[in-house]
Coordinates of C-alpha atoms and ligand atoms in Angstrom, one line a residue:
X101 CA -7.4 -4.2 8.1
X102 CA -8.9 -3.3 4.7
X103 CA -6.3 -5.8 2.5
X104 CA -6.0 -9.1 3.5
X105 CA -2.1 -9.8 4.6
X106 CA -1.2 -11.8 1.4
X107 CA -3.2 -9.0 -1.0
X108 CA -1.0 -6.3 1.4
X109 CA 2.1 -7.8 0.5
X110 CA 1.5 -8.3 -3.1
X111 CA 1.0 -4.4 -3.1
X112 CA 4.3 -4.4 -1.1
X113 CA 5.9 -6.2 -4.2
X114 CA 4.5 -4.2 -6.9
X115 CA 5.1 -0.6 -5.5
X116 CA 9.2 -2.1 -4.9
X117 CA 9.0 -3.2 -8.7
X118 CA 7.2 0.2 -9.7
X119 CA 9.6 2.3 -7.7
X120 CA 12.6 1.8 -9.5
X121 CA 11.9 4.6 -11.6
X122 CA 11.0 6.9 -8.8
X123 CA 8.0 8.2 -7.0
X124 CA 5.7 10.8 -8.4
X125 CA 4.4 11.8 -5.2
X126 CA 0.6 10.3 -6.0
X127 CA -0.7 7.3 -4.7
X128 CA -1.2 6.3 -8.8
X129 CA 0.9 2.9 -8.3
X130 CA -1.1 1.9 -5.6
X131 CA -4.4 2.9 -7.5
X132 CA -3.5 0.6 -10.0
X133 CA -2.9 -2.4 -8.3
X134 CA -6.5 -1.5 -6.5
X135 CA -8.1 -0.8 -9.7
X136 CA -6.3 -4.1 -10.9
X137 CA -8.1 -6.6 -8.2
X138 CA -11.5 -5.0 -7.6
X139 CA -10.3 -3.2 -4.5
X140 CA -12.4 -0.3 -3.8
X141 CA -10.0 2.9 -3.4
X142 CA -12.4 4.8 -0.8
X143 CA -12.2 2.3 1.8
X144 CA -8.3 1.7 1.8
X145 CA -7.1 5.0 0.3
X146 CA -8.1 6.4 4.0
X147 CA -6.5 3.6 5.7
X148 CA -3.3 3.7 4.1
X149 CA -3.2 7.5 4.6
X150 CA -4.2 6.5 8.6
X151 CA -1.1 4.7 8.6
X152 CA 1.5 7.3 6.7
X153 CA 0.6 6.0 3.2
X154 CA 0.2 9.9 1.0
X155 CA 2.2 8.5 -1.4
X156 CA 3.6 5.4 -3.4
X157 CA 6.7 5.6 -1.6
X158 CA 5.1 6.6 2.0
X159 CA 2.6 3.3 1.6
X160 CA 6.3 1.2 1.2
X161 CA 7.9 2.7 3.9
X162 CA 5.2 3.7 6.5
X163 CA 2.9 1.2 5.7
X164 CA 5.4 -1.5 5.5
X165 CA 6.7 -0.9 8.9
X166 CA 3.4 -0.1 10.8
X167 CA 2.6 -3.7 8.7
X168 CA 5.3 -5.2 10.5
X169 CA 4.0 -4.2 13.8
X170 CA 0.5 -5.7 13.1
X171 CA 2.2 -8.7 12.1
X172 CA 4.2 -9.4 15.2
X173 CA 1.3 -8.6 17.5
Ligands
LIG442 ZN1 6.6 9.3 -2.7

């Protein structure tokens, strides 16, 4: 895993915060929490998009439950 499990549910919380308003179909909310705590985009943009993650939304939803998976294993 590129994000440790606490910093991948942090970035969990802020995309349900950020989504509220909607998604705009980028990955922009998740850049900013990247951008935020030194993350380097290259290496986890791929992963994330490896596990369904194209968009904000996408990295909640498939991300979240692929997360799960990795988590009960
Ligand atoms: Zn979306």
């Amino acid at each position: 895993m590129e994000l440790s499990v606490s910093d991948l549910k942090a970035l969990f919380v802020h995309l349900d915060s950020e989504l509220k308003a909607g998604c705009d179909h980028t990955l922009s909310k998740t850049l900013d929490f990247l951008g935020d705590r030194k993350f380097e985009p290259a290496t986890v943009i791929p992963w994330l998009k490896e596990h369904g993650g194209y968009c904000d939304c996408e990295v909640l939803v498939n991300v979240e439950s692929d997360y799960e998976c990795i988590l009960r294993s």
